[in-house]
mmCIF file of C-alpha atoms (C1' of nucleotides) in Angstrom:
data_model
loop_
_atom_site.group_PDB
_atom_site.id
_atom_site.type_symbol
_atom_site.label_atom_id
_atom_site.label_comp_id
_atom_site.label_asym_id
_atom_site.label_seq_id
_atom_site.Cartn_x
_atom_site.Cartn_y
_atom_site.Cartn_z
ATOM 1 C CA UNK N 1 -13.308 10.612 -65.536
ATOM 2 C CA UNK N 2 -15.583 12.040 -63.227
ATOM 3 C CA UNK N 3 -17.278 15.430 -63.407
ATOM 4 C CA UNK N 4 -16.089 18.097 -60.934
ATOM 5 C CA UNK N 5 -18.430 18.817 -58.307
ATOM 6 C CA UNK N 6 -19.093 22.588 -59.815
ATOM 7 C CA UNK N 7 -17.946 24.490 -62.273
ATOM 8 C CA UNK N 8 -14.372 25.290 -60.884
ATOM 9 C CA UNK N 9 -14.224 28.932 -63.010
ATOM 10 C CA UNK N 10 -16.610 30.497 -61.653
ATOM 11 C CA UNK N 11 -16.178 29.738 -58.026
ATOM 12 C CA UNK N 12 -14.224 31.444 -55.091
ATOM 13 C CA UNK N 13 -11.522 28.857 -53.285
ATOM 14 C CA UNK N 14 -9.754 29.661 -50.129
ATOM 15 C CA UNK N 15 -10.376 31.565 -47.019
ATOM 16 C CA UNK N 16 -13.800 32.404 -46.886
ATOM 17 C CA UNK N 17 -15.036 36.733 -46.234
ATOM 18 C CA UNK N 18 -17.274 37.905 -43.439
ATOM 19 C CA UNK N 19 -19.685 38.963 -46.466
ATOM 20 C CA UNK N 20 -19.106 35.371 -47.894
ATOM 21 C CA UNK N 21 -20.396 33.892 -44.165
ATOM 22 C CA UNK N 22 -23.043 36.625 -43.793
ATOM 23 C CA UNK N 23 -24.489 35.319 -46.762
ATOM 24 C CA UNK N 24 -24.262 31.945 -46.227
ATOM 25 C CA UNK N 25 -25.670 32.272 -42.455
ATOM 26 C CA UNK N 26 -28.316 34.327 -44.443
ATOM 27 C CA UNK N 27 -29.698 31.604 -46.340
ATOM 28 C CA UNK N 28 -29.891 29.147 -44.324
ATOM 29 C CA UNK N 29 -31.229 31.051 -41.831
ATOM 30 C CA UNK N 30 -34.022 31.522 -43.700
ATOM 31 C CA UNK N 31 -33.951 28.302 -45.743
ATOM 32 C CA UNK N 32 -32.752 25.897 -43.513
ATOM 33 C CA UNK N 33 -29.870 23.711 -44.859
ATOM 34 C CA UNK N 34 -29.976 21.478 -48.031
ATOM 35 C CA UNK N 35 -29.623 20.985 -51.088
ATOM 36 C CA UNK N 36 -25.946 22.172 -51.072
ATOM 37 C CA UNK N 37 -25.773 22.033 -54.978
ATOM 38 C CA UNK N 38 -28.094 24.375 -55.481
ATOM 39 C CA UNK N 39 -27.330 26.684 -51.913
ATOM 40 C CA UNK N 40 -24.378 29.285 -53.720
ATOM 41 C CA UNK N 41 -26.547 29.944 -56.507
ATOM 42 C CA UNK N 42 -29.524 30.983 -54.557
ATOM 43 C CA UNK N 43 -27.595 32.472 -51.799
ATOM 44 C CA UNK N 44 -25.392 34.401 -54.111
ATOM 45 C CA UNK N 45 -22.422 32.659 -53.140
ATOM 46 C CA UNK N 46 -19.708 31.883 -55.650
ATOM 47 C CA UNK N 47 -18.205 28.857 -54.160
ATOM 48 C CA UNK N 48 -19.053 25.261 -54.982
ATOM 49 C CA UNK N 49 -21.440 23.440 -52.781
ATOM 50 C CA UNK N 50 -19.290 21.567 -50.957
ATOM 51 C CA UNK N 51 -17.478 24.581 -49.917
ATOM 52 C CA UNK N 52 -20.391 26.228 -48.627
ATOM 53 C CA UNK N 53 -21.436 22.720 -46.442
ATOM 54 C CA UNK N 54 -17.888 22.824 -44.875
ATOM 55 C CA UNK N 55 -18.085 25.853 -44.159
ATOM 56 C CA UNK N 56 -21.478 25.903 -42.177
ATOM 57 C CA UNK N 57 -20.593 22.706 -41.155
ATOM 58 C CA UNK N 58 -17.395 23.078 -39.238
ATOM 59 C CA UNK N 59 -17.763 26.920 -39.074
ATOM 60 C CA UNK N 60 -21.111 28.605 -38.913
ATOM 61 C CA UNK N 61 -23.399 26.380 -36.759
ATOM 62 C CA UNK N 62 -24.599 28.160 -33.812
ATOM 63 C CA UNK N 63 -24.497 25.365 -31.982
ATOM 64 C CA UNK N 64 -20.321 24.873 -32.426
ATOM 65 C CA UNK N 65 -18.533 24.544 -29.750
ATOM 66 C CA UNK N 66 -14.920 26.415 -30.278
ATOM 67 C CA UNK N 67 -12.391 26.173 -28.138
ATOM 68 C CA UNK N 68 -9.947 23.765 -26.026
ATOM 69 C CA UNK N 69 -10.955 20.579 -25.598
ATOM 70 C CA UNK N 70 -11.089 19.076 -21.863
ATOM 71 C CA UNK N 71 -9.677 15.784 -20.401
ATOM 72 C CA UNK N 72 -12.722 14.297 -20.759
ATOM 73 C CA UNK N 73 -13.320 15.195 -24.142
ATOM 74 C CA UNK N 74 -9.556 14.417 -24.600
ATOM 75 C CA UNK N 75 -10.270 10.538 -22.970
ATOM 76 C CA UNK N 76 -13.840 10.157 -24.767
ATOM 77 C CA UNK N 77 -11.903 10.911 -28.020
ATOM 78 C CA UNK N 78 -9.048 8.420 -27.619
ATOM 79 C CA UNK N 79 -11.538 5.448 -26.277
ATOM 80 C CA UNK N 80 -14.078 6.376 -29.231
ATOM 81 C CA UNK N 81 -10.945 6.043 -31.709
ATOM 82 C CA UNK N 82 -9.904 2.835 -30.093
ATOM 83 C CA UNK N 83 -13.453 1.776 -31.078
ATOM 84 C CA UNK N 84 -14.224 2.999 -34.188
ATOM 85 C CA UNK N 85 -10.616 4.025 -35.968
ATOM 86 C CA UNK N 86 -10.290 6.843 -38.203
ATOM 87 C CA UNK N 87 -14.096 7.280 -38.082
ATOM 88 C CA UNK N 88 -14.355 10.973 -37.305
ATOM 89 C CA UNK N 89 -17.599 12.005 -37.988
ATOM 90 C CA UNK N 90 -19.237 8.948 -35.537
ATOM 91 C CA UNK N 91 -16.541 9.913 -33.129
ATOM 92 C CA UNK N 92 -17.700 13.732 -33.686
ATOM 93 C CA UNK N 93 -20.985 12.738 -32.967
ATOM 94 C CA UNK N 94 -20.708 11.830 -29.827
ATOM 95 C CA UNK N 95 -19.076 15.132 -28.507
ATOM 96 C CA UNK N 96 -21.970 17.554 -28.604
ATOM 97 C CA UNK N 97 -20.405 20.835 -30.418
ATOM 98 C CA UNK N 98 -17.542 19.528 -31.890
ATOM 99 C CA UNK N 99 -16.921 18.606 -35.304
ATOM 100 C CA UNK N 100 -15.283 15.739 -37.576
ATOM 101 C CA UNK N 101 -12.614 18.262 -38.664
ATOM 102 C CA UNK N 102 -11.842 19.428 -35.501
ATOM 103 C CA UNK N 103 -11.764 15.844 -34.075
ATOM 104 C CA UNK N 104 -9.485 14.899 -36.736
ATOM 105 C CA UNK N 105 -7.124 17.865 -36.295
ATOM 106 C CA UNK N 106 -6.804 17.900 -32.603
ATOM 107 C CA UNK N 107 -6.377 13.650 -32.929
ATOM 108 C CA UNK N 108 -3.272 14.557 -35.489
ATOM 109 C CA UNK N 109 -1.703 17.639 -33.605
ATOM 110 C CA UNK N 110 -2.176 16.756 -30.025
ATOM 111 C CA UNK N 111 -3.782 13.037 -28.732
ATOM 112 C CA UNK N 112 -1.343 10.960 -31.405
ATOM 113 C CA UNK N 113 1.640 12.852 -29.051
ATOM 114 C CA UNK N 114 -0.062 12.329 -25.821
ATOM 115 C CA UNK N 115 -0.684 8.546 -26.305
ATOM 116 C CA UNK N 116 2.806 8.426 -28.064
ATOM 117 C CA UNK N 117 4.333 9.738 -25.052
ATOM 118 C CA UNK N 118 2.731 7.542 -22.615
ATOM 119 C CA UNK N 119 4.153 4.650 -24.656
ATOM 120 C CA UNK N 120 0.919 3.809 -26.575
ATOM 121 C CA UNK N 121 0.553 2.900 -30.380
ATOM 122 C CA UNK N 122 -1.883 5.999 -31.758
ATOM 123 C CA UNK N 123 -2.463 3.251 -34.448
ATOM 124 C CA UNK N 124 -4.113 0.579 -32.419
ATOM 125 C CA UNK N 125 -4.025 1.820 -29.154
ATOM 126 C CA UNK N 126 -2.014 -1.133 -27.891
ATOM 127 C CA UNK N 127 1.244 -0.524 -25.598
ATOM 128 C CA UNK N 128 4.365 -0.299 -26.875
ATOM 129 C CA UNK N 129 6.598 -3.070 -25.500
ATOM 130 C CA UNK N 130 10.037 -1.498 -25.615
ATOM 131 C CA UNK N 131 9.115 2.128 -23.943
ATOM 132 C CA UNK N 132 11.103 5.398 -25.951
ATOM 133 C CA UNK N 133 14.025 6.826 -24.215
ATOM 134 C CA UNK N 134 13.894 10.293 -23.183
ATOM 135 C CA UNK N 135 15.823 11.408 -25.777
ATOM 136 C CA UNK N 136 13.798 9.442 -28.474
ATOM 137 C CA UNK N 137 10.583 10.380 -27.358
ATOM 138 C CA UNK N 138 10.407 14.062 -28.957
ATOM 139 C CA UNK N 139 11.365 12.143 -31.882
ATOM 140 C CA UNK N 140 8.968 9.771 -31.806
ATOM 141 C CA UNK N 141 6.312 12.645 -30.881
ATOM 142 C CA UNK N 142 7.107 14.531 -33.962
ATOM 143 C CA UNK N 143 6.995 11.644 -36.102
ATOM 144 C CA UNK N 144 3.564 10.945 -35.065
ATOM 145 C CA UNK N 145 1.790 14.497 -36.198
ATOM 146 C CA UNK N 146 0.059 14.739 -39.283
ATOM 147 C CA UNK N 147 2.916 16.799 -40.825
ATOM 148 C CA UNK N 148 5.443 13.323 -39.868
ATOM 149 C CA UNK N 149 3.735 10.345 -40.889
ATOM 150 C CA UNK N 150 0.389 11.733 -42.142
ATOM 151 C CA UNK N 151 -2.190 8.711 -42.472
ATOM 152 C CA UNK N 152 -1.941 5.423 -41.883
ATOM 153 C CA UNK N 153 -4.023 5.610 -38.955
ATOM 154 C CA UNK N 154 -6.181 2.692 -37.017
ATOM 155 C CA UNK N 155 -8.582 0.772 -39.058
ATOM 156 C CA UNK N 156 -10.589 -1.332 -36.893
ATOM 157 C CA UNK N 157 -9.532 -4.665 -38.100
ATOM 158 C CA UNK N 158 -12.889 -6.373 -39.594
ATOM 159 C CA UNK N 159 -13.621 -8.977 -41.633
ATOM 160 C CA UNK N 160 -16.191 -8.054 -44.081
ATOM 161 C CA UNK N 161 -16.669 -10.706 -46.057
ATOM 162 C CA UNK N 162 -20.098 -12.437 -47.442
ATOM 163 C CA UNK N 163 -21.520 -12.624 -44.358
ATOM 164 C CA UNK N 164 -20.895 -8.951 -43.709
ATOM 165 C CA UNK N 165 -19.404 -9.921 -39.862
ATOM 166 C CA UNK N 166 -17.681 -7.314 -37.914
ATOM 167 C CA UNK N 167 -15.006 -7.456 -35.419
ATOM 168 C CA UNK N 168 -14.648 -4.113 -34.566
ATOM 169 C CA UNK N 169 -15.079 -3.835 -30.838
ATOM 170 C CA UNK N 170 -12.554 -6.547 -30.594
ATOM 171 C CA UNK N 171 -10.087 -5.416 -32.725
ATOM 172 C CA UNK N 172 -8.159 -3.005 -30.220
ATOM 173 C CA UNK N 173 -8.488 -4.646 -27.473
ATOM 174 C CA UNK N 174 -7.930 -8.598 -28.625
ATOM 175 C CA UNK N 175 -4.598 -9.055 -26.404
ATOM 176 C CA UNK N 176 -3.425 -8.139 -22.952
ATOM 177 C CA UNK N 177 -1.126 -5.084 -23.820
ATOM 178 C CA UNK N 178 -3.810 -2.957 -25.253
ATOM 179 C CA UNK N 179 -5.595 0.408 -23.185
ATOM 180 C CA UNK N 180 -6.390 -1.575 -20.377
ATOM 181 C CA UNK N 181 -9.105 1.221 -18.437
ATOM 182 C CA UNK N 182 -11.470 1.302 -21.191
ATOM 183 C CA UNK N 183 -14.932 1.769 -19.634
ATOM 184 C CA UNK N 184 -17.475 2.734 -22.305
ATOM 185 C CA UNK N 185 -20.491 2.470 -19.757
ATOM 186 C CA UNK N 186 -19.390 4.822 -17.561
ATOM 187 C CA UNK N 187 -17.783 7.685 -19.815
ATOM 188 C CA UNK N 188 -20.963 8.070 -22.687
ATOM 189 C CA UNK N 189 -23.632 8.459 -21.400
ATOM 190 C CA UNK N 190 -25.575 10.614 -23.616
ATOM 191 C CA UNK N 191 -27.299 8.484 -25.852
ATOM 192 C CA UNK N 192 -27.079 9.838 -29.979
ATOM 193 C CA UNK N 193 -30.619 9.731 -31.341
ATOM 194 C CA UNK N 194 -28.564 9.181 -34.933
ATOM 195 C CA UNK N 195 -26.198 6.409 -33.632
ATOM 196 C CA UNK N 196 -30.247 4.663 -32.185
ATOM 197 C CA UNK N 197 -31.748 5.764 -35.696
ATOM 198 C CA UNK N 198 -28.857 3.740 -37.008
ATOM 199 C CA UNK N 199 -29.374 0.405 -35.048
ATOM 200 C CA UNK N 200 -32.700 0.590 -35.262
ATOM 201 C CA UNK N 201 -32.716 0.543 -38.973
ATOM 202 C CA UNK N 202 -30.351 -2.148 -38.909
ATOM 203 C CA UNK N 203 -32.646 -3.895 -36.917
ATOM 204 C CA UNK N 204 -35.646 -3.420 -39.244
ATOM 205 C CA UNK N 205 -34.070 -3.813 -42.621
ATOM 206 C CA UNK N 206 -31.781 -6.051 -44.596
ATOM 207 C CA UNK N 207 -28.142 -5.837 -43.293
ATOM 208 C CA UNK N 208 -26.767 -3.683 -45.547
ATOM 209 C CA UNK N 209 -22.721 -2.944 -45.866
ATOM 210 C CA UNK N 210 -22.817 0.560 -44.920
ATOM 211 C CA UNK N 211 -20.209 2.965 -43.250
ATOM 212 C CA UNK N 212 -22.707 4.214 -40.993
ATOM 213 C CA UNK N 213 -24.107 0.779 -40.498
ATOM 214 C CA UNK N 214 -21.364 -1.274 -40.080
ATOM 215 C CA UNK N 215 -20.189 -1.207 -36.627
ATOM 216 C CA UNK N 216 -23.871 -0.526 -35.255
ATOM 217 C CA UNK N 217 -24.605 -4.290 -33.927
ATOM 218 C CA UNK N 218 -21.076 -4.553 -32.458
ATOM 219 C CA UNK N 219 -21.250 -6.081 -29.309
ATOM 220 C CA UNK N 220 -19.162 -3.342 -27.796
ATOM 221 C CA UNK N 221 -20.893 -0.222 -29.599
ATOM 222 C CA UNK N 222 -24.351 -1.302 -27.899
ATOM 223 C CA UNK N 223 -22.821 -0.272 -24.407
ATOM 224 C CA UNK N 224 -23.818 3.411 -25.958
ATOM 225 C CA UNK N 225 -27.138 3.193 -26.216
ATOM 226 C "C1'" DA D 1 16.786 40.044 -34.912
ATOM 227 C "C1'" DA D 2 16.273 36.801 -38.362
ATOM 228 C "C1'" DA D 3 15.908 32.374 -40.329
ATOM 229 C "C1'" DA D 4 14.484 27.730 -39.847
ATOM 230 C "C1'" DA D 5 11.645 24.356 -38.011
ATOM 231 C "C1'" DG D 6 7.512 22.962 -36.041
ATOM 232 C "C1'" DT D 7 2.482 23.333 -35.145
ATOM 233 C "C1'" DC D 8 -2.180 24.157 -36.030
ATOM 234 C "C1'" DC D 9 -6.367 24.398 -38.488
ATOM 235 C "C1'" DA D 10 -9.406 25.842 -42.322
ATOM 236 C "C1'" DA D 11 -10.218 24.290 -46.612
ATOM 237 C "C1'" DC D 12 -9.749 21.331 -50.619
ATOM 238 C "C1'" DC D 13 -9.816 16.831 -53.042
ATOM 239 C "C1'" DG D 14 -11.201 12.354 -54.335
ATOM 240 C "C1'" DC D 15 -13.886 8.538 -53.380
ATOM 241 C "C1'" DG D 16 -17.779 5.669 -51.865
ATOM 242 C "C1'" DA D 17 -22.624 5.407 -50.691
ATOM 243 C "C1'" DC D 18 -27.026 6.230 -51.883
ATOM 244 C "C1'" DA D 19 -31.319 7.904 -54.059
ATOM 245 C "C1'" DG D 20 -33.917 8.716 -57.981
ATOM 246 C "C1'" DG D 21 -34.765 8.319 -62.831
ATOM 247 C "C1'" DA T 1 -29.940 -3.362 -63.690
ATOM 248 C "C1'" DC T 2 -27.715 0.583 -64.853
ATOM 249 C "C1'" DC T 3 -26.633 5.530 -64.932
ATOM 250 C "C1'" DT T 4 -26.248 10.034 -63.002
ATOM 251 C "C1'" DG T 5 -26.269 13.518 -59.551
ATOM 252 C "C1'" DT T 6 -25.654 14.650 -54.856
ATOM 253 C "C1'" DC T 7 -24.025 14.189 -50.317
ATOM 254 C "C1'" DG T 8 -20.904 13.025 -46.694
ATOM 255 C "C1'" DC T 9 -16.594 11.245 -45.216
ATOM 256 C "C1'" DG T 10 -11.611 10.759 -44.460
ATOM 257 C "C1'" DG T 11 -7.133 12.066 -46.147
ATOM 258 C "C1'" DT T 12 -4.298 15.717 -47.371
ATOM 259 C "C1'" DT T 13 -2.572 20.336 -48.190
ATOM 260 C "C1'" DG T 14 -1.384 25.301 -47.736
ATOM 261 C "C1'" DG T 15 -0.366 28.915 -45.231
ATOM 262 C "C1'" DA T 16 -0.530 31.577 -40.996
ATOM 263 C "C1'" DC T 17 1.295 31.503 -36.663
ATOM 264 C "C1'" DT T 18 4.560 30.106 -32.936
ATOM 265 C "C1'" DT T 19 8.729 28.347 -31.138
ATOM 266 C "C1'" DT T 20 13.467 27.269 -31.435
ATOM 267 C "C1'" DT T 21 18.103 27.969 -32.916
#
DNA sequence: AAAAAGTCCAACCGCGACAGG
DNA sequence: ACCTGTCGCGGTTGGACTTTT
């Protein structure tokens, strides 16, 4: 059985106060972030630290940006998922201001509908052969929000086995029937100094099996840097 | 106008990865 | 090599808000 993260008791849970956030924007102003255990204690917060990381995370950084998202953002998001699968925080990282949370909400309450609509498997990103009638399609939008089917979203298909070999890039778009415009080169451009940290270790060390590792060397994923 | 249904999003939970002892 | 603590991630939930009936 495995500890809880904090001792549950003693700790706020739910929406979080303006004095709560003043705090926390307090500390870490002057602290800098880290050490999220240790953070509520010292910042006189009584929420757990995982609470407090969430929060600054996908709240408090200055450098959020809040808001709609635009078509492009919109089109980045659905080729990065087509990629990379369920993967939010890599996908996340790749839209400057944005975070995995919102990513993952705004892929659940509006892209799953859009792709849905145009006839397009959410899942794996592959076209639907036999095209929803108008009356069906509200259906079939509504089944594909997070309250409908929650889950079962793409996985890139890989085959991780002994030799640790991935197949991700291929995995969406193996057939003729998947997103046929994909064009990585010409939609990121920005390169991530994380997703380069990443590939570089990979280059330098021992291939580990690693979630942040994993899909560095794919052929596909290399267009980014 | 009110109830029901649908949508959105902040926050929580549990798990895996990893580092350090 | 194993254990423990911490962090980060993805899945899920709860409830506020909006839209539809």
């Amino acid at each position: 059985m495995r500890k809880p993260c904090c001792d549950k008791q003693d700790t706020n849970k739910g929406a979080w106060s303006k004095q709560e956030d003043q705090k926390l924007i307090d500390y870490i102003r002057t602290h800098g972030e880290g050490c999220w255990r240790t953070l509520p204690r010292d910042a006189g917060l009584l929420r757990c630290g995982k609470s407090c990381r969430l929060r600054w995370i996908n709240y408090l950084r200055p450098d959020l940006k809040r808001g709609n998202f635009g078509e492009d953002e919109d089109d980045l998001i659905i080729k990065l998922h087509a990629l990379l699968g369920n993967r939010w925080s890599l996908i996340a990282g790749r839209l400057p201001g944005r975070t995995d949370n919102e990513v993952k909400n705004y892929w659940n309450s509006h892209l799953r509908r859009k792709l849905v609509n145009k006839g397009i498997d959410p899942n794996n990103h592959r076209l639907v052969h036999s095209l929803p009638l108008p009356h069906q399609k509200r259906e079939a939008a509504l089944s594909a929000t997070s309250s409908g089917s929650r889950s079962h979203a793409c996985r890139p298909v890989r085959s991780l086995g002994d030799n640790d070999h991935v197949s991700d890039a291929g995995s969406c778009f193996e057939d003729d029937t998947s997103v046929p415009d994909l064009n990585l080169e010409l939609t990121i451009t920005v390169p991530s100094p994380s997703l380069s940290v990443a590939v570089e270790e990979r280059r330098n060390n021992e291939p580990t099996v690693s979630k942040e590792h994993d899909f560095a060397l794919s052929p596909a994923l290399l267009l980014f840097r």
